Coordinates of N, CA and C in Angstrom, one line a residue:
X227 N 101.1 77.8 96.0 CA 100.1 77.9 94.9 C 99.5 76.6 94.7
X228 N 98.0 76.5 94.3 CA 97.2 75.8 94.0 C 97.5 75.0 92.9
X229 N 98.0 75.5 92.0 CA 97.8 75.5 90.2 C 98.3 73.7 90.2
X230 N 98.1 73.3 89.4 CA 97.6 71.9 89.1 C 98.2 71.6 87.4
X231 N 98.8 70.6 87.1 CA 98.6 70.9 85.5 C 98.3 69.2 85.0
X232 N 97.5 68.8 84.2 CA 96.2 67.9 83.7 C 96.9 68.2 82.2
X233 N 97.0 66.7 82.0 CA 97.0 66.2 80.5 C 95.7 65.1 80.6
X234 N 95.0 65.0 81.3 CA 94.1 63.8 80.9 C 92.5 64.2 81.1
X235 N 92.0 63.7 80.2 CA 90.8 64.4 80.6 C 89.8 65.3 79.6
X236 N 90.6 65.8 78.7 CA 90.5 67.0 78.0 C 89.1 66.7 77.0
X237 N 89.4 65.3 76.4 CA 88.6 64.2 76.0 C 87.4 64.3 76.5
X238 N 86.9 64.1 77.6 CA 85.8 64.1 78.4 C 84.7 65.2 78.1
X239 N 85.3 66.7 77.8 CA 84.7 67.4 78.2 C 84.9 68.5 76.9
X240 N 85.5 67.3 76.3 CA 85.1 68.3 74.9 C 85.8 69.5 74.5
X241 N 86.5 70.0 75.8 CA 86.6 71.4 75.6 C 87.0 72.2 74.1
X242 N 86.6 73.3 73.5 CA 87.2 73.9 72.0 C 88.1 74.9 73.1
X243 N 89.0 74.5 72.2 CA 90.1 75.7 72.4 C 90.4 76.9 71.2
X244 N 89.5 76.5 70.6 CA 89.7 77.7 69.3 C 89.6 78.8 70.1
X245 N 89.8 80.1 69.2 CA 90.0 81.3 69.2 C 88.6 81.4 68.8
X246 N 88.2 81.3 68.2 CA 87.0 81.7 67.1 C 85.6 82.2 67.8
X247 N 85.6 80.7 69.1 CA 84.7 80.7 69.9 C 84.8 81.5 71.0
X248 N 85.9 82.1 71.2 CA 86.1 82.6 72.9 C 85.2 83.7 73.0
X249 N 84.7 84.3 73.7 CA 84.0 85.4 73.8 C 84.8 86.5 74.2
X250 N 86.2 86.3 73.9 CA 86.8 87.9 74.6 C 88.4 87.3 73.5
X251 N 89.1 88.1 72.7 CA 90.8 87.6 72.6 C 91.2 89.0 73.1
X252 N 92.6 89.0 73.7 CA 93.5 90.3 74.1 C 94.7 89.4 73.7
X253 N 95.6 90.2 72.9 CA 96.9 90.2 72.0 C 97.2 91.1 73.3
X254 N 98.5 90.4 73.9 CA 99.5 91.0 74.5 C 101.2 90.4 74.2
X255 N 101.9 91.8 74.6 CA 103.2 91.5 74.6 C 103.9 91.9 76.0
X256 N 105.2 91.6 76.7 CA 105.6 91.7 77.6 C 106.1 93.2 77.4
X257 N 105.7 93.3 79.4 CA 105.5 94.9 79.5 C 104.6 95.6 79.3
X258 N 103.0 94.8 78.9 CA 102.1 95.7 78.7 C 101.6 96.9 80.1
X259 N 100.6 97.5 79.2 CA 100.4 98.6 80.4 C 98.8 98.7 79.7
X260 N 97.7 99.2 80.7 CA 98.3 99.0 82.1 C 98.1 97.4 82.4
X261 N 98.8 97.4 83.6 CA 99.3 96.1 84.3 C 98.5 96.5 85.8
X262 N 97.1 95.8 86.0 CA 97.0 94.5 85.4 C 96.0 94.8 84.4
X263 N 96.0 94.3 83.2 CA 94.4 94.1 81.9 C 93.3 93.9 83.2
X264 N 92.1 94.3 82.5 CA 91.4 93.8 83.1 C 89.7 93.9 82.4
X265 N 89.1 92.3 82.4 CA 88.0 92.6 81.3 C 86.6 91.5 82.3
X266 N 85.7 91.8 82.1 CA 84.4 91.7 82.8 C 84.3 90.2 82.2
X267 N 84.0 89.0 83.2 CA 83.7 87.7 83.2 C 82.9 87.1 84.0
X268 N 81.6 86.5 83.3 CA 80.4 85.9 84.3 C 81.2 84.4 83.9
X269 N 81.1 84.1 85.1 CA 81.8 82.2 85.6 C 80.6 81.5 85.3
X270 N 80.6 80.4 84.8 CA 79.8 79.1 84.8 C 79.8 78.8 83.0
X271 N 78.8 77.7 83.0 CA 78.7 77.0 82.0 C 78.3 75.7 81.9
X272 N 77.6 74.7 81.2 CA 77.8 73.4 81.5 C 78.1 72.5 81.4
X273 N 79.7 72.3 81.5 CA 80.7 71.3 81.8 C 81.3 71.1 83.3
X274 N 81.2 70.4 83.6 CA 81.7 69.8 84.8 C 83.5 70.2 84.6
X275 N 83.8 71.0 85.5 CA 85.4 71.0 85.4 C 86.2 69.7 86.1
X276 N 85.3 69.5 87.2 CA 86.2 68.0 87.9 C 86.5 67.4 87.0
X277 N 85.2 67.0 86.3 CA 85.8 65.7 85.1 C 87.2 65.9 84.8
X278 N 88.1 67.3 84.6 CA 89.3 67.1 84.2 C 90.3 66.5 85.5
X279 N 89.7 66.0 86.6 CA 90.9 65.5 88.2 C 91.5 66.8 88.2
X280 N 92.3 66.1 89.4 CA 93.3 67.4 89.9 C 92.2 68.2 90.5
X281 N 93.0 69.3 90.8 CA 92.0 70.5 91.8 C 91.0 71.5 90.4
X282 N 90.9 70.6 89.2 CA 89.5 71.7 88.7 C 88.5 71.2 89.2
X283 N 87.5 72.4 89.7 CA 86.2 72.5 90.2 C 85.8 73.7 89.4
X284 N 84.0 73.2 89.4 CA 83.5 74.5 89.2 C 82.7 74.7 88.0
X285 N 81.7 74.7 87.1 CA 80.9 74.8 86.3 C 81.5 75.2 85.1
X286 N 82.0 75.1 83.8 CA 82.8 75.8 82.7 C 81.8 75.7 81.1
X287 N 82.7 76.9 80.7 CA 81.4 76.6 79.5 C 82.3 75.6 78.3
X288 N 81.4 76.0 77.1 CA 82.0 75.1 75.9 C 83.3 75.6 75.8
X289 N 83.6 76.7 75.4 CA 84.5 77.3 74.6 C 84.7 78.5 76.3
X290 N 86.7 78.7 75.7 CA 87.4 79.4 76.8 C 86.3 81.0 76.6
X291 N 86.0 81.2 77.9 CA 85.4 82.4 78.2 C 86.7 83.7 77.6
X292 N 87.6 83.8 77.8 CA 88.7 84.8 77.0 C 90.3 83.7 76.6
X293 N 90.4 84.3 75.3 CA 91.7 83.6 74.6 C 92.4 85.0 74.9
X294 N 94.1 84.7 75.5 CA 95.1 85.6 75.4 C 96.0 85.5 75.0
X295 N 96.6 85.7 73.8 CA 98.2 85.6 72.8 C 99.0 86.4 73.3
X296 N 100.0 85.6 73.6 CA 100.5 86.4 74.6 C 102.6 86.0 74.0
X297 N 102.6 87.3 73.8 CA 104.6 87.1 73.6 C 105.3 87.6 74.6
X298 N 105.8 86.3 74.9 CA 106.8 86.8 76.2 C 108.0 86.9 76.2
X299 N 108.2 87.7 77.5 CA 110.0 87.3 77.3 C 110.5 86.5 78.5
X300 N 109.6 85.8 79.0 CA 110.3 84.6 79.6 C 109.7 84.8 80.9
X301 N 109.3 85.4 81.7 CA 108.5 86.1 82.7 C 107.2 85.7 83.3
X302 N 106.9 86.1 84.6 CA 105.9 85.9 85.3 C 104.8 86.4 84.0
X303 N 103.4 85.5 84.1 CA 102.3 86.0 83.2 C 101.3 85.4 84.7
X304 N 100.4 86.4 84.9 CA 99.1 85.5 86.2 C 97.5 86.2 85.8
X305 N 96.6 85.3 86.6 CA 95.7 85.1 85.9 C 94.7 85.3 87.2
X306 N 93.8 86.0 87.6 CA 93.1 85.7 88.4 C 91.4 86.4 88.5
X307 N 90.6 85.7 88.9 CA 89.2 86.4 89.2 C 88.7 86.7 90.2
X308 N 88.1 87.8 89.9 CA 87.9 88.7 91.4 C 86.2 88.9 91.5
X309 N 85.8 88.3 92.2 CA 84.4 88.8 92.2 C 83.7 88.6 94.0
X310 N 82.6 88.8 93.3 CA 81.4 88.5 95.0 C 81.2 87.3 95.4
X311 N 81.5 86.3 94.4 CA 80.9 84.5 94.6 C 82.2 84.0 94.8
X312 N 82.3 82.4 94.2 CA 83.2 81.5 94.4 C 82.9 80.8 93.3
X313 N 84.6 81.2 92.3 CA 84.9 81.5 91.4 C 86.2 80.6 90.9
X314 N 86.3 79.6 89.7 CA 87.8 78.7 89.4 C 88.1 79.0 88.5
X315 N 89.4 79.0 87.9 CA 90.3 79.1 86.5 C 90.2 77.5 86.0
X316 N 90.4 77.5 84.9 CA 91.0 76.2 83.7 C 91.8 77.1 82.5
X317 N 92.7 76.9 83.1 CA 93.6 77.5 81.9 C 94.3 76.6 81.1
X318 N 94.0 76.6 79.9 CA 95.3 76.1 78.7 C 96.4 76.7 78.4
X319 N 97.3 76.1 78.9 CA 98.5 76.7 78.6 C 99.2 76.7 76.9
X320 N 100.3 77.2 76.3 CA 100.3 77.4 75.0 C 101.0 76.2 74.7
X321 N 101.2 74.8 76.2 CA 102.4 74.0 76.1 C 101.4 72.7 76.2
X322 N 99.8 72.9 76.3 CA 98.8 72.4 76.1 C 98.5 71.6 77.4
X323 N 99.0 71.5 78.2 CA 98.5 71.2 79.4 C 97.4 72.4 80.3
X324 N 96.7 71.8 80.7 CA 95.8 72.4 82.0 C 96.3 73.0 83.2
X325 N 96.0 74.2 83.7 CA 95.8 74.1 85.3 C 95.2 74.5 86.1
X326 N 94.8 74.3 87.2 CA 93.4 74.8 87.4 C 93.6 74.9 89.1
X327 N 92.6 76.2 89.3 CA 93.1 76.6 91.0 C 91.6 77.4 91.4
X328 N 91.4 77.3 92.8 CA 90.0 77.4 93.1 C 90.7 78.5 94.8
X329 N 90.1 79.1 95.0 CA 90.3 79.9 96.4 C 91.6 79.9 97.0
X330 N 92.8 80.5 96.2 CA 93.7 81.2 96.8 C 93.6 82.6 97.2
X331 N 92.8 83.3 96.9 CA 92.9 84.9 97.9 C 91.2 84.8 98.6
X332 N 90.6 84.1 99.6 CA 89.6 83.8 99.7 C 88.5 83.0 98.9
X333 N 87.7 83.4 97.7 CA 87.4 82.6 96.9 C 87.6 82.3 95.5
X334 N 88.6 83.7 95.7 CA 89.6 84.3 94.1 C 90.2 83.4 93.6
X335 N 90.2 82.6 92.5 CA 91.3 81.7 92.0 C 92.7 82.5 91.5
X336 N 93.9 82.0 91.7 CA 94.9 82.4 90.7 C 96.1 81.7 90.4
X337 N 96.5 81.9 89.1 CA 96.9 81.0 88.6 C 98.2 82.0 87.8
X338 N 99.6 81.1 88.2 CA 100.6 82.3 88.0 C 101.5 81.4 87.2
X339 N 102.1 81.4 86.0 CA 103.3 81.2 85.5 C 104.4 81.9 85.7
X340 N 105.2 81.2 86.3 CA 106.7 81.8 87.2 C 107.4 82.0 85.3
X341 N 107.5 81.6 84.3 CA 108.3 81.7 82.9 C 107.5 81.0 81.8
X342 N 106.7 82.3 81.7 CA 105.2 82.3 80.6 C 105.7 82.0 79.1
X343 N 105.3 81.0 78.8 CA 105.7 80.8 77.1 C 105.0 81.5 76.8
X344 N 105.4 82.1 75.4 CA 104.7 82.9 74.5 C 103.7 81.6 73.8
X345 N 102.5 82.1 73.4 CA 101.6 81.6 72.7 C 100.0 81.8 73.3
X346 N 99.2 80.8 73.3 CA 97.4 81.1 73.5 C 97.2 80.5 74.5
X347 N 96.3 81.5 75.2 CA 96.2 80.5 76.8 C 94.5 81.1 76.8
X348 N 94.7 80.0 76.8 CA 93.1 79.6 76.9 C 92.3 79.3 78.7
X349 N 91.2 80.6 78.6 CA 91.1 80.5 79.9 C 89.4 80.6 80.2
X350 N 88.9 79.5 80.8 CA 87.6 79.2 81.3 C 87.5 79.8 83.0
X351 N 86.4 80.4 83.0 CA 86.1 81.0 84.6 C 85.1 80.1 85.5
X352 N 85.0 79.4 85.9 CA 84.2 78.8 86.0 C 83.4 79.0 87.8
X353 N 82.0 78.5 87.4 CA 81.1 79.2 88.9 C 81.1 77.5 89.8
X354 N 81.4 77.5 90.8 CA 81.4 77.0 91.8 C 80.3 77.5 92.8
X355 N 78.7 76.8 92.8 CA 78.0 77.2 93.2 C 77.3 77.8 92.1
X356 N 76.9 79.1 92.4 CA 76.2 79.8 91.6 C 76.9 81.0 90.5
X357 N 76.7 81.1 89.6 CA 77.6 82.1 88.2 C 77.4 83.4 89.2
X358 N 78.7 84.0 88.9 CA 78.9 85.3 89.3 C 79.7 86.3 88.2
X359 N 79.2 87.1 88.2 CA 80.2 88.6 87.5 C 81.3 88.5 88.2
X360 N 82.4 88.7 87.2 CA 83.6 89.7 87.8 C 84.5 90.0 87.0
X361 N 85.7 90.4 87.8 CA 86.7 90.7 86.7 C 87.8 89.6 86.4
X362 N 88.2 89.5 85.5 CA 89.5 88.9 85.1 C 90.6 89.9 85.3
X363 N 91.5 89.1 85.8 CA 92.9 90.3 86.0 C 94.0 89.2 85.4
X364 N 95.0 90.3 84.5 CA 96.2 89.4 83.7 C 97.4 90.7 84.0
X365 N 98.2 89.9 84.7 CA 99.5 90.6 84.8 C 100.8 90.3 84.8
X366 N 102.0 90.7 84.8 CA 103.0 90.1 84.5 C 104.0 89.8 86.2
X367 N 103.0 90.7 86.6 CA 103.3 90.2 88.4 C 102.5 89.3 89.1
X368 N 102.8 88.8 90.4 CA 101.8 87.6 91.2 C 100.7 88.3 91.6
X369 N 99.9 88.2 91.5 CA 98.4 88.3 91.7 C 97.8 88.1 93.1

């Protein structure tokens, strides 16, 4: 796995992590169904993801494109986008670090917590190249 995790940086780029701004929240709890969620995400924005180092790439907007509350019971939680383009995650984890992964299934990012804390994970899609549609997928298996 790609995934990366960034404490530095965060500064640079401003990012809101609120809830308020996300354009999508899903309340989950462990065991949801169906597995995997799955909700429609155009990538890009204009924040430079590098600025955060580590392996983020890829165009991001202000505010996380979907916020997910998530109560776990200690378990795989993963995170991936599926589309036509070439496509990166930045996820906030609920332990406030970053991580961020670019073309693990081709150009698909994903991004897996092997023992998912419960709390807000904040997740930006971001377009590498040019914005593309697609889906977000969240499951409690690897992706």
């Amino acid at each position: 796995m790609k995934s990366l995790f960034l404490a530095a940086g965060v500064a640079t780029l401003a990012l809101c992590a609120s809830s308020a701004s996300a354009q999508e929240v899903i309340n989950l709890s462990a065991g949801f169904l169906p597995d995997p969620i799955e909700t429609s995400v155009v990538s890009g924005g204009g924040n430079d993801a590098s600025d955060l180092g580590g392996s983020c790439v890829g165009m991001i907007a202000d505010s996380p494109d979907v916020v997910v509350n998530f109560d776990s019971n200690g378990g795989t939680l993963s995170f991936s986008h599926v589309s036509g383009g070439d496509t990166s995650l930045v996820i906030n984890a609920p332990n406030g670090r970053y991580y961020c992964n670019d073309d693990t299934n081709g150009y698909d990012p994903v991004v897996t917590f092997g023992s998912a804390q419960s709390g807000q994970y904040d997740v930006w899609v971001g377009a590498v190249g040019n914005p593309v549609g697609g889906t977000l997928q969240i499951s409690e298996s690897p992706l």
